[in-house]
mmCIF file with all atom_site columns, C-alpha atoms in Angstrom:
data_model
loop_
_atom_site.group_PDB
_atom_site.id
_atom_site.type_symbol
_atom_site.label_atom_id
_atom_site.label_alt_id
_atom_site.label_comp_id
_atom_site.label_asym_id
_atom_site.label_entity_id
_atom_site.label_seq_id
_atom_site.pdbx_PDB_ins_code
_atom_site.Cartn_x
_atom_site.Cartn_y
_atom_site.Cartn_z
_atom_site.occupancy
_atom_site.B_iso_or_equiv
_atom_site.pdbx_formal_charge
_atom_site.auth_seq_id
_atom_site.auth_comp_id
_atom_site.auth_asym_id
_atom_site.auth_atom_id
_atom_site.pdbx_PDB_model_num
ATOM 1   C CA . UNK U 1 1   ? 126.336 -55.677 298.231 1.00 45.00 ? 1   UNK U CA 1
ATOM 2   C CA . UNK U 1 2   ? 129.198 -53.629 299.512 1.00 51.00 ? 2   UNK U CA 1
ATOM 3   C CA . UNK U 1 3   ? 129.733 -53.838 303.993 1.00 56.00 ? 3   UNK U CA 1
ATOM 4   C CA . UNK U 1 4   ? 130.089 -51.535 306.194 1.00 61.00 ? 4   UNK U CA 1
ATOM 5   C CA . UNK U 1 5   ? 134.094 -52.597 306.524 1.00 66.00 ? 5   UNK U CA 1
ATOM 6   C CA . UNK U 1 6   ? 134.407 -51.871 302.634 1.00 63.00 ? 6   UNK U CA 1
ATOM 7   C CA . UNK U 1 7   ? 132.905 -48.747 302.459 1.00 63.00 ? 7   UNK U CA 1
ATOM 8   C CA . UNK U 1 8   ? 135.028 -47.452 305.020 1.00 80.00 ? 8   UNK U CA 1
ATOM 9   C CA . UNK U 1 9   ? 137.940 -48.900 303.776 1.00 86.00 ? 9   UNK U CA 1
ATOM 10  C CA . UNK U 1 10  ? 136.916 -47.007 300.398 1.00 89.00 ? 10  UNK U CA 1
ATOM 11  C CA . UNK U 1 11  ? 136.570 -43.421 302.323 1.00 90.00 ? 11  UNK U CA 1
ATOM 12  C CA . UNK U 1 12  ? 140.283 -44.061 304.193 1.00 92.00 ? 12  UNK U CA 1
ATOM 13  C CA . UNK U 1 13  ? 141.908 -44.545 301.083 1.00 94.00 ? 13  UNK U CA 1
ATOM 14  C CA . UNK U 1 14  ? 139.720 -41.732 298.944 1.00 94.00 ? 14  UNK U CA 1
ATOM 15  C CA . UNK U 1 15  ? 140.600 -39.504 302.039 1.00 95.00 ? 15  UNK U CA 1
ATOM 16  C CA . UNK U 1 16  ? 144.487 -40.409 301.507 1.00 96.00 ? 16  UNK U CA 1
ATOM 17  C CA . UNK U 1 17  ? 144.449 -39.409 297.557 1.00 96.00 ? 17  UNK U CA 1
ATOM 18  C CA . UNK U 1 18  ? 142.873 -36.273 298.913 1.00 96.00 ? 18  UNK U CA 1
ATOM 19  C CA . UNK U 1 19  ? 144.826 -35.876 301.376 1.00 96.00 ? 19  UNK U CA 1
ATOM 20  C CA . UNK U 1 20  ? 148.065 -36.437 298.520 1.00 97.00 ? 20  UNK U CA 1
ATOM 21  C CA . UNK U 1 21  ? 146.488 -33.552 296.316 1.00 96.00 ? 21  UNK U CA 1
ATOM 22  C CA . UNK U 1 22  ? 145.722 -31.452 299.209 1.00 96.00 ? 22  UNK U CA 1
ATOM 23  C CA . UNK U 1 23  ? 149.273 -31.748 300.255 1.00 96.00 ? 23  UNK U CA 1
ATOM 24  C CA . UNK U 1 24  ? 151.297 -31.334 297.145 1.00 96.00 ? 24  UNK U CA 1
ATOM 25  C CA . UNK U 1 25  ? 148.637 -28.042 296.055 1.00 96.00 ? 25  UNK U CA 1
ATOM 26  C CA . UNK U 1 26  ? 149.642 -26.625 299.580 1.00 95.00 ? 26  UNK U CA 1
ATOM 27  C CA . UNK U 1 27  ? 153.329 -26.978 299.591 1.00 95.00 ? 27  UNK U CA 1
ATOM 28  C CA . UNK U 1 28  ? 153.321 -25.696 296.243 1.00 94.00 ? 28  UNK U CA 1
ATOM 29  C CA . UNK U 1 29  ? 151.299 -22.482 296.747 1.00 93.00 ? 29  UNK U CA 1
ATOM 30  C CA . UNK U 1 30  ? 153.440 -22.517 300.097 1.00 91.00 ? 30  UNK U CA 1
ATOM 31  C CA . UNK U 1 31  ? 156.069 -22.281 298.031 1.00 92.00 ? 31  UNK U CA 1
ATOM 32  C CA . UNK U 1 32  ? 155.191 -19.620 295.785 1.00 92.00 ? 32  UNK U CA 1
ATOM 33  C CA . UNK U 1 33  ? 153.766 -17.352 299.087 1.00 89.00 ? 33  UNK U CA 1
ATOM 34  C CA . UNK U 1 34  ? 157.202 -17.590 299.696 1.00 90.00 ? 34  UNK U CA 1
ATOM 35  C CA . UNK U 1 35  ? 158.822 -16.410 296.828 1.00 90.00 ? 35  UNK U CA 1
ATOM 36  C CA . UNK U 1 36  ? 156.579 -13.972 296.301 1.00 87.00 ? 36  UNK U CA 1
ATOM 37  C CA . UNK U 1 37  ? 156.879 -11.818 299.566 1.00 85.00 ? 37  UNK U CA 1
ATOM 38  C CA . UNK U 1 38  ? 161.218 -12.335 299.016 1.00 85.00 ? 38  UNK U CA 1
ATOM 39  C CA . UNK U 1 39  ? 161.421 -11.864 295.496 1.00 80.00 ? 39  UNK U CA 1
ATOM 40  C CA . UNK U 1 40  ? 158.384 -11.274 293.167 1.00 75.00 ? 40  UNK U CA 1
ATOM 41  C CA . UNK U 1 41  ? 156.546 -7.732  294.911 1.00 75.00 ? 41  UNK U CA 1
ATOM 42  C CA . UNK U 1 42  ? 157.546 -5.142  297.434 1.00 76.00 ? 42  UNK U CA 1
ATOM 43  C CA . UNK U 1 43  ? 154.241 -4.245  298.384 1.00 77.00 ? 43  UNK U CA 1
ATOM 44  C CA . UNK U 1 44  ? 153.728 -4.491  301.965 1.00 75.00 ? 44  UNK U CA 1
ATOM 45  C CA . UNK U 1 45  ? 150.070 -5.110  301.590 1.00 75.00 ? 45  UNK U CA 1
ATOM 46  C CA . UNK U 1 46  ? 150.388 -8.079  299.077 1.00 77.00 ? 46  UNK U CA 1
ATOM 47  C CA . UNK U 1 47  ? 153.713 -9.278  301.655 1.00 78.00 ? 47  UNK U CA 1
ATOM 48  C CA . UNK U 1 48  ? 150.835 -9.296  304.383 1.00 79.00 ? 48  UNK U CA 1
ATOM 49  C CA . UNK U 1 49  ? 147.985 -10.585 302.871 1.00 82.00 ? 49  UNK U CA 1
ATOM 50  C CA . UNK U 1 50  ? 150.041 -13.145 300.446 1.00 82.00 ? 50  UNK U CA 1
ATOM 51  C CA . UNK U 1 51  ? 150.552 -15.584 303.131 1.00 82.00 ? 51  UNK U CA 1
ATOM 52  C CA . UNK U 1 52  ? 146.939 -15.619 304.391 1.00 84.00 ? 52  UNK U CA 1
ATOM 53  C CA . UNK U 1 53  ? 145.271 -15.721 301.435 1.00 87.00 ? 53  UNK U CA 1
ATOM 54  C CA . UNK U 1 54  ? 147.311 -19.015 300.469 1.00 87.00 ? 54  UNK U CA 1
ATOM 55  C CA . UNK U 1 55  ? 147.919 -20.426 303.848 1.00 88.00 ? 55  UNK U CA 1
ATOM 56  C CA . UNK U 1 56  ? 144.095 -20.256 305.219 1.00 91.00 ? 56  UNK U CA 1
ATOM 57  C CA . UNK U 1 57  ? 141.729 -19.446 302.420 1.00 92.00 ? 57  UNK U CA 1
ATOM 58  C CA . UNK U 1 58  ? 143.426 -21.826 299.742 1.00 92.00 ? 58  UNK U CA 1
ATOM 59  C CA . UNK U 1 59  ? 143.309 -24.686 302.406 1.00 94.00 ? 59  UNK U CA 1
ATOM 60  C CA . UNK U 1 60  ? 139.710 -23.966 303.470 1.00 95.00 ? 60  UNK U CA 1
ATOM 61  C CA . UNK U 1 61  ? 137.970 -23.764 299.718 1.00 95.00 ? 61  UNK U CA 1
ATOM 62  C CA . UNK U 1 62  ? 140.090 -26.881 298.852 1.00 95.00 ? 62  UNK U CA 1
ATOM 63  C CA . UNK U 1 63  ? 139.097 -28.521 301.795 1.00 96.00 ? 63  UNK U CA 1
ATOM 64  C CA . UNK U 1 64  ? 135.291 -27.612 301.572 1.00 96.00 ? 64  UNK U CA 1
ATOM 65  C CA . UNK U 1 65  ? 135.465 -29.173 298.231 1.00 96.00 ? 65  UNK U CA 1
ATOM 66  C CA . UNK U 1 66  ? 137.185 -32.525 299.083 1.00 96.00 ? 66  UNK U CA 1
ATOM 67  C CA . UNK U 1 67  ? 134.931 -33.400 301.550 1.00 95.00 ? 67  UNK U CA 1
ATOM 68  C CA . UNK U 1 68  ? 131.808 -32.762 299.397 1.00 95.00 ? 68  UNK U CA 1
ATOM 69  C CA . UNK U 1 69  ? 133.495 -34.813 296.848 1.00 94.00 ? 69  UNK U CA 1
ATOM 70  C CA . UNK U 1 70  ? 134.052 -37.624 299.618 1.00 94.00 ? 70  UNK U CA 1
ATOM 71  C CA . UNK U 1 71  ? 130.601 -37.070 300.959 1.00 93.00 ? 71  UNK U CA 1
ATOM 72  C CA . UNK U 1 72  ? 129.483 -37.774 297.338 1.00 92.00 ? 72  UNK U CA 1
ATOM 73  C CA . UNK U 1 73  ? 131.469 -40.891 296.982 1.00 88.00 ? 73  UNK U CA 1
ATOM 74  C CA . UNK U 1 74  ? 129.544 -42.487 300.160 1.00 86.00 ? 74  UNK U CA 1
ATOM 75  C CA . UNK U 1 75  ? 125.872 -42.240 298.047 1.00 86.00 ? 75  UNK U CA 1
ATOM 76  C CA . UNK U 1 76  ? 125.294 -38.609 299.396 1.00 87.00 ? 76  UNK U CA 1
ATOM 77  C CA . UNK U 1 77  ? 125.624 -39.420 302.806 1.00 86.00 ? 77  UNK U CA 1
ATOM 78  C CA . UNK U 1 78  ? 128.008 -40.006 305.648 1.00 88.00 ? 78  UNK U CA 1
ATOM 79  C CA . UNK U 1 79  ? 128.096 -39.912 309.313 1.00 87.00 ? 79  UNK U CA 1
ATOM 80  C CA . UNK U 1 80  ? 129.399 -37.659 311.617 1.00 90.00 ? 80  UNK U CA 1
ATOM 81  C CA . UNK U 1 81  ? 132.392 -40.238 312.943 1.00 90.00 ? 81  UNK U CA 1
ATOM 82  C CA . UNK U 1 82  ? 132.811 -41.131 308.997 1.00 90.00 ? 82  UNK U CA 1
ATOM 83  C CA . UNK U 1 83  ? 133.150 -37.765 308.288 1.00 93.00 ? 83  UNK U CA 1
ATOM 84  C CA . UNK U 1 84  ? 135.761 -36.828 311.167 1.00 95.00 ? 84  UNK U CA 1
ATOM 85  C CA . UNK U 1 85  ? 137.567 -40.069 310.837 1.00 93.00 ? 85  UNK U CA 1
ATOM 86  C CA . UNK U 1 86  ? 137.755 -39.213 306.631 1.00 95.00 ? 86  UNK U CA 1
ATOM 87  C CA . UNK U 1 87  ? 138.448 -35.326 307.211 1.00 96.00 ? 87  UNK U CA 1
ATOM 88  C CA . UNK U 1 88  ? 141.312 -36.015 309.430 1.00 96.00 ? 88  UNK U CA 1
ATOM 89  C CA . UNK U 1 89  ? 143.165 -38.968 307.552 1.00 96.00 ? 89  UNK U CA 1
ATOM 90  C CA . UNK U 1 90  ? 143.279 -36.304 305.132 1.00 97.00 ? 90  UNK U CA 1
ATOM 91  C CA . UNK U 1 91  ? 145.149 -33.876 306.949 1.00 97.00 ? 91  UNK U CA 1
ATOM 92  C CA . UNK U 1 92  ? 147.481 -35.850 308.504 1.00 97.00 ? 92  UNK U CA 1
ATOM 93  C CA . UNK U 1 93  ? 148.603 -36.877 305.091 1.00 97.00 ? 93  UNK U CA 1
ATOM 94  C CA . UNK U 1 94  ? 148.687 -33.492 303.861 1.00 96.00 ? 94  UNK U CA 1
ATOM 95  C CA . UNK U 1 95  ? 150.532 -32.272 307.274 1.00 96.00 ? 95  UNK U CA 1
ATOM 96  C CA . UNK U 1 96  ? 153.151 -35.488 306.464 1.00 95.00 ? 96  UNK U CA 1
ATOM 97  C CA . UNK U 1 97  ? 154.010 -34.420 302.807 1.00 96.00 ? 97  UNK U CA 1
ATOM 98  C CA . UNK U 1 98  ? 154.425 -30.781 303.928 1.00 94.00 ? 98  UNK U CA 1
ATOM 99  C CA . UNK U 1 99  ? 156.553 -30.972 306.672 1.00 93.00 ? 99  UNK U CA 1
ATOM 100 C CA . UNK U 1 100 ? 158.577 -33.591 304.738 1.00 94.00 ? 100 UNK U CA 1
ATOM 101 C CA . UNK U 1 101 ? 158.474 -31.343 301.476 1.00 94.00 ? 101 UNK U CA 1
ATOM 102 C CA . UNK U 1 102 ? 158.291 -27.878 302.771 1.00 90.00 ? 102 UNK U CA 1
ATOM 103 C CA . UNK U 1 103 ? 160.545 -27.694 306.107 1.00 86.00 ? 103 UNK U CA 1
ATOM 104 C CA . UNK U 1 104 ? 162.714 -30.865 305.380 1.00 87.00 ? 104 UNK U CA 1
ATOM 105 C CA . UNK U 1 105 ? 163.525 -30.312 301.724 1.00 92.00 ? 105 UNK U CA 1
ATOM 106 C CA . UNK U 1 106 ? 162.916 -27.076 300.969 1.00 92.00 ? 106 UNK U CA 1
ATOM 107 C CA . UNK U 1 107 ? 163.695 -25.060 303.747 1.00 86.00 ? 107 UNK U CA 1
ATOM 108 C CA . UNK U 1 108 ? 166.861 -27.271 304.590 1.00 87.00 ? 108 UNK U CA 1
ATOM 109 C CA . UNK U 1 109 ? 168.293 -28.119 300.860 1.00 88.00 ? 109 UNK U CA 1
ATOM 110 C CA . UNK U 1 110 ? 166.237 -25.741 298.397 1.00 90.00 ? 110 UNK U CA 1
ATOM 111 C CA . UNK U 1 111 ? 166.315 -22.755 300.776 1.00 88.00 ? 111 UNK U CA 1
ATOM 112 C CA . UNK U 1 112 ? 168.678 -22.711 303.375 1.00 87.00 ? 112 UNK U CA 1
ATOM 113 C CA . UNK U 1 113 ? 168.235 -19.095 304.264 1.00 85.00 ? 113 UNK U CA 1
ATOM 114 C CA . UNK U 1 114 ? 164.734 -19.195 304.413 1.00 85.00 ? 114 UNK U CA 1
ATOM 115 C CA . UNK U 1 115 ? 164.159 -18.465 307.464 1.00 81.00 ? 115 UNK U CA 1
ATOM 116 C CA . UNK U 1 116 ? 166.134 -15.522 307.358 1.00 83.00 ? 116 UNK U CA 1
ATOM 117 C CA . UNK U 1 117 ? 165.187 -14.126 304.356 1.00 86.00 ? 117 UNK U CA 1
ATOM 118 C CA . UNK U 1 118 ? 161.085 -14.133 305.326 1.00 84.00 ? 118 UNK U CA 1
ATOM 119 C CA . UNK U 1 119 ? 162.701 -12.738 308.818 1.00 83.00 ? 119 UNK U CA 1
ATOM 120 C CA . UNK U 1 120 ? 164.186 -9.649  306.794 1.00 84.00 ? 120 UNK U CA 1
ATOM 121 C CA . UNK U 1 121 ? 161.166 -8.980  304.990 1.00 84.00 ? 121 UNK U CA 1
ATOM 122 C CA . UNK U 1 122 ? 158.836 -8.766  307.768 1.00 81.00 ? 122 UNK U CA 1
ATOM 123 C CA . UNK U 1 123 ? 161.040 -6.662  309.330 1.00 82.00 ? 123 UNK U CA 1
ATOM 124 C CA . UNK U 1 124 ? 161.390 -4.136  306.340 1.00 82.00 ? 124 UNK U CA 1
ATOM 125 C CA . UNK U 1 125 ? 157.408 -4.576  306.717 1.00 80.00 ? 125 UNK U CA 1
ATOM 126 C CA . UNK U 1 126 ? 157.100 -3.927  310.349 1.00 79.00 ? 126 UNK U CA 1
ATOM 127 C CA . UNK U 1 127 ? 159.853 -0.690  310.217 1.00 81.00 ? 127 UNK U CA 1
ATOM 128 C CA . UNK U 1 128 ? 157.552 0.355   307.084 1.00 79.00 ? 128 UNK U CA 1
ATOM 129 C CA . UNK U 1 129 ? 154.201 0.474   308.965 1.00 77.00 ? 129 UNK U CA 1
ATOM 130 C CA . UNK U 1 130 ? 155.706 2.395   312.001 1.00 76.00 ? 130 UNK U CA 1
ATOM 131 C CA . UNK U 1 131 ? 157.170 4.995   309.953 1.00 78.00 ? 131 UNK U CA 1
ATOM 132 C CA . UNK U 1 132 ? 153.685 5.261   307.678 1.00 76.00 ? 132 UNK U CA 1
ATOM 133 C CA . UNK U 1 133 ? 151.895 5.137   311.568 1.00 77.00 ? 133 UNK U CA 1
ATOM 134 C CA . UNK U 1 134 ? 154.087 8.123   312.726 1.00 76.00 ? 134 UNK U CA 1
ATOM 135 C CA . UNK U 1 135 ? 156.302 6.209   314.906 1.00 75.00 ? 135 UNK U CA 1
ATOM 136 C CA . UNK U 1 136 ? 159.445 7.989   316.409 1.00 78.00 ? 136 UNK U CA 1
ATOM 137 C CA . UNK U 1 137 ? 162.804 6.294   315.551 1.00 80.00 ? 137 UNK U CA 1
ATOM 138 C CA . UNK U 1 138 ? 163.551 4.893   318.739 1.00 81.00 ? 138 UNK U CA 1
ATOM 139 C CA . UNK U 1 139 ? 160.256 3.610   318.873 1.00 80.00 ? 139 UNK U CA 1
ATOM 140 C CA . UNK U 1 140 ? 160.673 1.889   315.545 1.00 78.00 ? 140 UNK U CA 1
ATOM 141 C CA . UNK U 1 141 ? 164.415 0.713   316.786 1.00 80.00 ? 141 UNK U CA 1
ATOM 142 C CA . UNK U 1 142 ? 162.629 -0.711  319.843 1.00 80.00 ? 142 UNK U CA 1
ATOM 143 C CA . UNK U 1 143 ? 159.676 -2.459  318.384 1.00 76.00 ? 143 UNK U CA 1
ATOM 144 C CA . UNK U 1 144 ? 162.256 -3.749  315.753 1.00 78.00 ? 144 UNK U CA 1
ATOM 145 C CA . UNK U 1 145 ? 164.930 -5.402  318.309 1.00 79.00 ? 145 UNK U CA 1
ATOM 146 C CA . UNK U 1 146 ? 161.997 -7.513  320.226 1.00 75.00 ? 146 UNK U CA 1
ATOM 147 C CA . UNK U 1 147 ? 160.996 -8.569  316.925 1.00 72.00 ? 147 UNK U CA 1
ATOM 148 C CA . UNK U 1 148 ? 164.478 -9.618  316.444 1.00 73.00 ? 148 UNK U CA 1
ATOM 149 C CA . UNK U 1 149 ? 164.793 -11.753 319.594 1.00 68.00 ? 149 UNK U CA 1
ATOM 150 C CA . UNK U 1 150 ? 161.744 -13.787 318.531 1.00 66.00 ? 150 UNK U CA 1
ATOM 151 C CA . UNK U 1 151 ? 163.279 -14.692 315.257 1.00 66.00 ? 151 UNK U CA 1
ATOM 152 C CA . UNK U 1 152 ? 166.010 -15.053 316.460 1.00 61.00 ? 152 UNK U CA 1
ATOM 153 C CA . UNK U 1 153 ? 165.332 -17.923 319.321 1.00 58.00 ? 153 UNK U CA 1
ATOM 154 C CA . UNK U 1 154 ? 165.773 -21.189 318.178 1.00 60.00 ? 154 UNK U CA 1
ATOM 155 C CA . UNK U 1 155 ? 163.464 -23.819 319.381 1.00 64.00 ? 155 UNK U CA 1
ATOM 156 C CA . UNK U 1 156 ? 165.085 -26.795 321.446 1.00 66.00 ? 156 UNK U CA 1
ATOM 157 C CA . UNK U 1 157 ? 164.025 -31.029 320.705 1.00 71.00 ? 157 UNK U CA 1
ATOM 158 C CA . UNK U 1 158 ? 160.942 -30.867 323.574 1.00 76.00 ? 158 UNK U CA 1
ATOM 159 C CA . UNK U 1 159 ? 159.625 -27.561 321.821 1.00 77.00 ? 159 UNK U CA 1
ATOM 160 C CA . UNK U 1 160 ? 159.604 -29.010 318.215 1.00 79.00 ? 160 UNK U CA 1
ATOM 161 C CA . UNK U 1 161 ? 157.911 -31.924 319.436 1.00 84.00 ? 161 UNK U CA 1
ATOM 162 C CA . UNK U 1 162 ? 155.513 -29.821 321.100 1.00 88.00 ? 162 UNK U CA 1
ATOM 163 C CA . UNK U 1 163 ? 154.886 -28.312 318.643 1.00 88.00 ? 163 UNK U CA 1
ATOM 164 C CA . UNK U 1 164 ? 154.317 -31.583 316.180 1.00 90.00 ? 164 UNK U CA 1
ATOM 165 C CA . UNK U 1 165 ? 151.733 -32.461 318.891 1.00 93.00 ? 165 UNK U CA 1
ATOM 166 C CA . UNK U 1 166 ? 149.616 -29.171 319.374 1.00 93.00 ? 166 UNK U CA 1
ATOM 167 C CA . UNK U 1 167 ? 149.519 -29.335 315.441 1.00 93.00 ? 167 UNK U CA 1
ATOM 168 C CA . UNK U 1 168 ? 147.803 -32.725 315.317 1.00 95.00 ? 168 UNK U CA 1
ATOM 169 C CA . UNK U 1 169 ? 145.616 -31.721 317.696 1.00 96.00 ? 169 UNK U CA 1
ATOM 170 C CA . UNK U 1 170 ? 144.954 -28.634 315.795 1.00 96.00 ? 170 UNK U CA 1
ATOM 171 C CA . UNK U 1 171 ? 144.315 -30.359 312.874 1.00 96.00 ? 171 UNK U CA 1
ATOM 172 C CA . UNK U 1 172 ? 141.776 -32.735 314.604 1.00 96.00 ? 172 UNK U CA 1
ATOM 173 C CA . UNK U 1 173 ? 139.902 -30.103 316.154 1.00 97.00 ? 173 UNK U CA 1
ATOM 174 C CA . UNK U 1 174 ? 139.563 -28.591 312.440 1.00 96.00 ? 174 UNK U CA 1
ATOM 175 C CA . UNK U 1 175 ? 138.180 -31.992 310.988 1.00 96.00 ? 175 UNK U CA 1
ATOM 176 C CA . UNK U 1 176 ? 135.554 -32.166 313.647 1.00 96.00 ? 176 UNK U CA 1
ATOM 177 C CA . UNK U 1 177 ? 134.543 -28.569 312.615 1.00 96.00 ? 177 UNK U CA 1
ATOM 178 C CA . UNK U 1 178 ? 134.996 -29.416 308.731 1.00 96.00 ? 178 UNK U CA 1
ATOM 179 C CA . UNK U 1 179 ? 133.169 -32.851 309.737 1.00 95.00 ? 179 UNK U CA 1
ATOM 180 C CA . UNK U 1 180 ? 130.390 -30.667 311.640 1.00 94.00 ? 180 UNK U CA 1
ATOM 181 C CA . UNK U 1 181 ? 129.320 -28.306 308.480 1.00 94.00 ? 181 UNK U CA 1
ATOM 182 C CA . UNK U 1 182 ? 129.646 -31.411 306.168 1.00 93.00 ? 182 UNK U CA 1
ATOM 183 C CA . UNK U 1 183 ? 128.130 -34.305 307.462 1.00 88.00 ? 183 UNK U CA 1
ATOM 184 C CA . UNK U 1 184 ? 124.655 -35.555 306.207 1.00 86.00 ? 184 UNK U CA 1
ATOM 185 C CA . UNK U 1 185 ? 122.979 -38.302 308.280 1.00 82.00 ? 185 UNK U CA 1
ATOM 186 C CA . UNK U 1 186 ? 120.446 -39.926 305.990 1.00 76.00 ? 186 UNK U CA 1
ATOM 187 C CA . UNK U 1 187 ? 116.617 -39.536 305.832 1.00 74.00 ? 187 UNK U CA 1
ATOM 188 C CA . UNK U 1 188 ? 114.697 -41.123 308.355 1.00 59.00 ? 188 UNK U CA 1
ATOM 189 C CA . UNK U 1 189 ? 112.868 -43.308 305.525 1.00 44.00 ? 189 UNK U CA 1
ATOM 190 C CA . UNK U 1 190 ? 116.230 -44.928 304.038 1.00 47.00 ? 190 UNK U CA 1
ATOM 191 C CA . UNK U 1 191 ? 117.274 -45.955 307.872 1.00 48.00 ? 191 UNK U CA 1
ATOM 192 C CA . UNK U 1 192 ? 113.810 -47.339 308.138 1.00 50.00 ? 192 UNK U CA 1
ATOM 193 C CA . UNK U 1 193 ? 113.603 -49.189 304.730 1.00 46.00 ? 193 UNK U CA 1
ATOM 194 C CA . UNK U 1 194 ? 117.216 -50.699 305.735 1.00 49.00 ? 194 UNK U CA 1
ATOM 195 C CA . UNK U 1 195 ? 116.134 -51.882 308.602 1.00 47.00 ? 195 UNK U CA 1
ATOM 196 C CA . UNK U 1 196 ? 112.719 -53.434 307.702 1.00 47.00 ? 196 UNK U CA 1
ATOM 197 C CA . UNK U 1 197 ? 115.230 -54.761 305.143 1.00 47.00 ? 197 UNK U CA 1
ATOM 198 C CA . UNK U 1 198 ? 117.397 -56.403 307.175 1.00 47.00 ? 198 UNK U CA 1
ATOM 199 C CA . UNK U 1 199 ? 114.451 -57.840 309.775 1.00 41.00 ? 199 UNK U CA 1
ATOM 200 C CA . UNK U 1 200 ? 112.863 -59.418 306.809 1.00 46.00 ? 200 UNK U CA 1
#
């Protein structure tokens, strides 16, 4: 009969492939957002909404999914600690081959003007919805120059590490949400056959 050290051991390493998928699925849709608001549409709407779409709903109904999936694996059933300590393995995994994949090798060897070419498209964007909003010129030179300055400041060592930090905190306040909506104690009568069970 499997123990409770094997059946967790199971859910890391089920929560790592996950985590592997979820990665590689986000950093290439990441990917592809980005191409498509530089290169594959002009539409300001689609240049907004793009992004979202793949950088929060994507994530969430993938998400959902895996952790029904490793919800199923444990009989049906996990607690709420299983289910945080699962949910979160499997975004620091994903968070690891993204920032590895997207801003290490992409944006520094695939895309070196990345940066800069998303910065000149949201601008175009921006200078686009003041003119449609009846903006005057100088208001539309103004509003573009501060956006400018906060493209344009590049973060120091303490701030990207900061910033590495607040993420994985993020990210662990999102698997005790995700870990929240999924978990599923089980029924009363299973904990009470186990432990007659295990008395006997």
């Amino acid at each position: 009969m499997p123990t409770q050290n094997n059946i967790n051991k199971e859910l890391r390493t089920n929560a790592i492939i996950k985590g592997v998928i979820l990665g590689v699925v986000l950093l290439a849709s990441g990917i592809f957002s980005y191409y498509l608001i530089t290169a594959l549409t002009k539409t300001s709407w689609l240049i907004i909404t793009g992004p979202y779409f793949f950088s929060i709903l994507v994530p969430i109904i993938l998400t959902s999914f895996f952790c029904i999936d490793m919800r199923k694996s444990q009989g049906g059933y996990w607690g709420f600690k299983q289910s945080v300590t699962a949910i979160f393995i499997m975004f620091m995994v994903c968070y690891g081959i993204l920032t590895v994949g997207r801003d290490l090798i992409f944006a520094k060897l695939i895309e070196p003007d990345m940066a800069q070419k998303t910065q000149a498209v949201m601008i175009n964007v921006r200078a686009e919805q003041l003119k449609i909003g009846g903006a005057s010129q100088t208001e539309i030179n103004n509003q573009l120059t501060e956006l400018k300055k906060e493209f344009v400041a590049t973060p120091g060592v303490f701030s990207i590490v900061q910033d590495y930090i607040t993420n994985i905190i993020f990210l662990f306040a999102i698997a005790v949400v995700f870990a929240a909506i999924f978990k599923k104690e089980p029924p009363y009568i299973i904990e009470r056959v186990t432990e007659d069970n295990t008395l006997a």
